[in-house]
Coordinates of C-alpha atoms and ligand atoms in Angstrom, one line a residue:
M1 CA 89.3 98.9 125.8
S2 CA 92.8 100.4 125.2
R3 CA 94.1 100.5 121.6
R4 CA 96.6 97.9 122.5
R5 CA 93.9 95.5 123.7
E6 CA 92.0 95.9 120.4
L7 CA 94.9 94.8 118.4
C8 CA 95.6 91.0 118.2
L9 CA 98.2 91.0 121.0
D10 CA 99.7 87.7 119.9
S11 CA 100.4 89.1 116.4
L12 CA 101.7 92.4 117.8
E13 CA 104.0 90.6 120.2
Q14 CA 105.2 88.2 117.5
A15 CA 105.9 91.2 115.2
A16 CA 107.7 93.1 117.9
Q17 CA 109.9 90.1 118.7
A18 CA 110.8 89.7 115.0
L19 CA 111.6 93.4 114.8
A20 CA 113.6 93.4 118.0
T21 CA 115.9 90.6 116.7
S22 CA 116.1 91.9 113.1
R23 CA 119.4 93.1 111.8
A24 CA 118.3 94.4 108.4
A25 CA 114.7 95.7 108.5
V26 CA 113.2 97.9 105.8
A27 CA 109.8 99.5 105.6
F28 CA 107.7 99.6 102.4
T29 CA 104.8 102.1 102.6
G30 CA 101.8 103.1 100.5
A31 CA 99.0 105.6 100.7
G32 CA 97.5 104.1 103.8
M33 CA 100.5 105.3 105.7
S34 CA 99.3 108.9 105.2
V35 CA 95.6 108.6 105.6
E36 CA 95.8 109.6 109.3
S37 CA 97.6 112.7 108.1
G38 CA 94.5 113.7 106.1
I39 CA 95.6 112.4 102.7
P40 CA 93.0 110.0 101.1
D41 CA 94.4 106.9 99.6
F42 CA 93.7 105.9 96.1
R43 CA 91.5 102.8 96.1
S44 CA 89.5 102.8 99.3
A45 CA 85.8 104.0 99.3
H46 CA 86.9 107.7 99.4
G47 CA 90.1 107.3 97.5
L48 CA 91.5 109.8 95.0
W49 CA 90.8 107.5 92.0
R50 CA 87.0 107.5 92.8
T51 CA 87.0 111.3 92.0
Y52 CA 89.7 111.2 89.3
P53 CA 89.6 107.9 87.4
P54 CA 93.3 107.1 86.7
D55 CA 92.8 106.2 83.0
E56 CA 91.4 109.8 82.5
Y57 CA 93.6 111.7 84.8
A58 CA 96.8 109.8 85.7
T59 CA 98.3 108.3 82.6
M60 CA 101.0 109.7 80.3
S61 CA 98.6 109.3 77.4
A62 CA 96.0 111.5 79.2
F63 CA 98.8 114.0 80.0
S64 CA 99.9 114.1 76.3
A65 CA 96.3 114.5 75.1
D66 CA 95.1 117.0 77.6
P67 CA 97.7 118.3 80.2
A68 CA 95.3 120.8 81.6
K69 CA 92.9 118.0 82.6
V70 CA 95.6 116.1 84.3
W71 CA 96.7 119.3 86.1
V72 CA 93.2 119.5 87.6
M73 CA 94.0 116.2 89.4
L74 CA 97.6 117.2 90.2
R75 CA 96.5 120.5 91.8
A76 CA 93.8 118.7 93.9
M77 CA 96.4 116.2 95.1
V78 CA 99.1 118.8 95.8
G79 CA 96.4 120.9 97.6
V80 CA 95.7 118.1 100.1
L81 CA 99.4 117.4 100.6
S82 CA 100.2 121.0 101.5
A83 CA 98.0 120.8 104.6
A84 CA 99.3 117.5 105.8
E85 CA 101.7 116.8 108.6
P86 CA 103.6 113.6 109.5
N87 CA 101.6 111.3 111.8
P88 CA 102.8 109.2 114.7
G89 CA 103.4 106.3 112.3
H90 CA 105.8 108.4 110.2
Q91 CA 107.5 109.5 113.4
A92 CA 107.8 106.0 114.7
L93 CA 109.5 104.7 111.6
A94 CA 111.9 107.7 111.8
Q95 CA 112.7 106.9 115.4
L96 CA 113.3 103.2 114.5
Q97 CA 115.8 104.3 111.9
R98 CA 117.5 106.8 114.3
M99 CA 117.8 103.9 116.8
G100 CA 119.7 101.9 114.1
R101 CA 116.9 99.3 113.8
L102 CA 115.5 100.3 110.4
R103 CA 117.8 100.6 107.3
R104 CA 115.6 102.6 105.0
V105 CA 112.0 103.5 104.1
I106 CA 110.9 102.7 100.5
T107 CA 107.7 104.6 99.8
Q108 CA 105.2 104.8 97.0
N109 CA 104.0 108.1 98.5
I110 CA 104.8 111.4 96.9
D111 CA 103.8 113.5 100.0
G112 CA 107.3 113.8 101.5
L113 CA 106.0 113.0 105.0
H114 CA 108.6 110.4 105.7
R115 CA 111.3 112.9 105.0
R116 CA 109.6 115.6 107.1
A117 CA 109.3 113.1 110.0
G118 CA 113.0 112.7 109.9
S119 CA 113.5 109.5 107.9
V120 CA 116.8 109.6 106.1
D121 CA 117.5 108.5 102.5
T122 CA 113.9 107.6 101.8
I123 CA 113.4 106.0 98.4
E124 CA 110.4 107.6 96.7
V125 CA 109.7 105.0 94.0
H126 CA 106.7 107.0 92.6
G127 CA 108.5 110.4 92.7
S128 CA 107.6 113.5 94.6
T129 CA 105.9 116.9 94.1
T130 CA 109.3 118.7 94.5
G131 CA 109.8 121.0 91.5
L132 CA 108.7 120.5 87.9
H133 CA 109.7 118.0 85.2
C134 CA 109.3 118.1 81.4
P135 CA 108.4 114.6 80.2
S136 CA 109.3 115.7 76.6
C137 CA 112.9 116.9 77.0
T138 CA 113.5 115.6 80.6
L139 CA 114.4 119.0 81.9
R140 CA 114.1 119.0 85.7
D141 CA 113.7 122.3 87.7
K142 CA 113.9 121.4 91.4
R143 CA 113.3 124.9 92.5
A144 CA 110.1 125.5 90.5
S145 CA 106.9 125.8 92.4
I146 CA 103.5 124.4 91.5
P147 CA 101.7 127.2 89.6
T148 CA 98.2 128.0 90.9
R149 CA 96.6 127.8 87.5
G150 CA 97.4 126.8 83.9
V151 CA 99.9 124.3 82.5
P152 CA 103.6 125.4 83.0
P153 CA 105.5 125.4 79.7
C154 CA 109.0 123.9 79.6
P155 CA 111.5 126.8 79.4
R156 CA 113.7 124.6 77.1
C157 CA 111.2 123.0 74.7
G158 CA 108.0 124.8 75.4
R159 CA 106.0 121.5 76.0
A160 CA 103.9 120.9 79.1
M161 CA 105.6 120.4 82.5
K162 CA 104.3 118.5 85.5
P163 CA 105.5 117.7 89.1
P164 CA 107.9 114.7 89.1
V165 CA 105.2 112.3 90.3
V166 CA 105.1 109.0 88.3
L167 CA 102.0 108.7 86.2
F168 CA 100.8 105.3 84.8
E169 CA 102.7 104.4 81.6
E170 CA 105.7 106.4 82.9
G171 CA 109.1 105.0 84.0
L172 CA 110.1 105.1 87.7
P173 CA 112.8 107.6 88.8
P174 CA 116.2 106.3 87.6
G175 CA 117.8 104.0 90.1
A176 CA 114.9 104.0 92.5
M177 CA 113.6 100.5 91.7
G178 CA 117.1 99.1 91.6
E179 CA 118.0 100.5 95.0
A180 CA 114.6 99.3 96.4
M181 CA 115.2 95.8 95.0
R182 CA 118.7 95.7 96.5
L183 CA 117.2 96.6 99.9
A184 CA 114.4 94.1 99.6
D185 CA 116.8 91.3 98.6
A186 CA 119.1 92.1 101.6
C187 CA 116.5 92.6 104.3
D188 CA 115.6 90.1 107.0
L189 CA 112.3 91.9 107.9
M190 CA 110.0 94.0 105.8
L191 CA 107.3 96.2 107.3
V192 CA 104.6 96.5 104.6
V193 CA 102.4 99.4 105.6
G194 CA 99.3 100.8 104.1
T195 CA 99.5 99.4 100.5
S196 CA 97.1 97.4 98.4
L197 CA 100.0 96.1 96.4
A198 CA 98.1 96.9 93.2
V199 CA 100.9 98.5 91.2
Y200 CA 103.9 96.8 89.7
P201 CA 106.9 96.7 89.6
V202 CA 107.0 98.0 93.2
A203 CA 104.3 95.5 94.4
S204 CA 106.9 92.8 93.8
L205 CA 109.2 94.0 96.6
P206 CA 107.6 92.0 99.4
D207 CA 107.9 88.8 97.4
L208 CA 111.5 89.6 96.7
A209 CA 112.0 90.0 100.5
I210 CA 110.2 86.7 101.1
R211 CA 112.5 84.9 98.6
A212 CA 115.4 86.3 100.5
G213 CA 114.1 84.7 103.7
A214 CA 112.7 87.9 105.3
T215 CA 109.8 88.0 107.8
I216 CA 106.9 90.1 106.5
V217 CA 104.9 92.3 108.9
E218 CA 101.8 93.8 107.2
V219 CA 100.2 96.8 108.8
N220 CA 96.8 97.6 107.1
T221 CA 93.3 98.6 108.2
E222 CA 92.3 95.7 105.9
P223 CA 95.3 93.3 105.9
G224 CA 95.5 90.2 103.7
H225 CA 96.8 91.8 100.5
L226 CA 99.9 89.7 100.8
R227 CA 98.3 86.3 101.6
R228 CA 101.7 84.8 102.0
E229 CA 102.5 81.9 104.4
G230 CA 104.1 83.3 107.6
A231 CA 103.3 87.0 107.0
I232 CA 102.3 88.6 110.3
E233 CA 99.2 90.7 109.8
L234 CA 98.5 93.7 112.1
A235 CA 95.0 95.1 111.5
G236 CA 94.7 98.7 112.2
G237 CA 95.8 102.3 111.3
A238 CA 99.5 102.9 110.7
A239 CA 99.4 105.9 113.0
Q240 CA 98.1 103.6 115.8
V241 CA 99.9 100.4 115.2
L242 CA 103.4 101.5 114.3
P243 CA 104.0 103.4 117.5
L244 CA 102.8 100.4 119.6
L245 CA 104.8 97.9 117.5
I246 CA 108.0 100.0 117.6
E247 CA 107.7 100.9 121.3
R248 CA 107.4 97.1 122.1
A249 CA 110.2 96.1 119.8
L250 CA 112.6 98.7 121.4
E251 CA 111.5 97.4 124.9
L252 CA 112.4 93.8 123.8
A253 CA 115.6 94.9 122.2
G254 CA 116.7 96.5 125.5
Ligands
APR301 N1 96.6 102.6 108.0 C1 97.0 101.5 107.3 N2 96.5 101.1 106.1 C2 95.5 101.8 105.6 C3 95.0 103.0 106.2 C4 95.5 103.3 107.5 N3 95.1 104.4 108.2 N4 94.0 103.5 105.5 C5 93.9 102.7 104.4 N5 94.8 101.7 104.4 C6 95.1 100.7 103.4 C7 94.0 100.2 102.6 O1 93.3 99.1 103.1 C8 94.7 99.8 101.3 O2 95.2 98.5 101.4 O3 96.1 101.3 102.6 C9 96.0 100.7 101.3 C10 95.9 101.8 100.3 O4 95.9 101.2 99.0 P1 95.9 102.2 97.7 O5 94.9 103.2 97.8 O6 95.8 101.2 96.5 O7 97.3 102.9 97.7 P2 98.7 102.3 97.3 O8 98.8 100.8 97.6 O9 99.8 103.2 97.9 O10 98.7 102.5 95.7 C11 99.9 102.2 95.0 O11 99.0 103.1 93.0 O12 97.7 104.7 92.0 C12 99.0 104.3 92.2 O13 100.9 105.7 92.3 C13 99.8 105.3 93.0 O14 101.5 104.9 94.6 C14 100.2 104.6 94.3 C15 100.1 103.1 93.9

């Protein structure tokens, strides 16, 4: 049976019609968006947090207490990202934006794959692995590369540096959440792709969109995280579903 047949066609058609008539669509993505690029998500059976429990490896308290231990997780994460390429799901969202039918991508992902697929002005609400950042004196060195070993000292204050990825107990990049909330509040459709909606404040964005009257289309191998009246749930992998959805929406839009 073709991939299209396996998907619930009614839901796919309903979502495509909503996307075809949308005038202010945004996408909100999580780790599931990049699983088909070879990057494990966090909370599924083989997720990163199964190997590196976040309270030990991914909080600012853990980083202050033992930066070398947190760097073990950071290097493992960055190592996986370096081999990853954008998948057809990333490319489909970039195409939708190029066609003028998607305003922006808001992503929780730090892998940079939306940018590499061609999405423009992506909002990376949980930071990225570009450069190094000093949580102590806030120095940011965008050109610095990830060292292969050890904990890089800040050239200004001497304390431990890390990539500018947001750890638990750490604030979001300045302005990112405000911009994301503005987009959620102004959208008429939100594609919610590959996220368990487990982490606030960003997990509140779909509800903000719903309060603004937007249609929600959830793409997830295990949909239902939203459980909101009227949300259209598309069960399947982002790299499979998004190209089908966007191809159909562009057909309908003419
Ligand atoms: N396509 C679509 N969805 C998928 C796929 C796939 N191929 N594979 C997995 N999923 C879904 C899972 O069912 C799950 O709902 O993606 C979601 C991934 O959830 P998490 O692992 O919790 O990742 P995410 O929602 O991005 O986590 C949010 O938590 O740990 C922090 O900072 C981290 O940004 C991250 C945040």
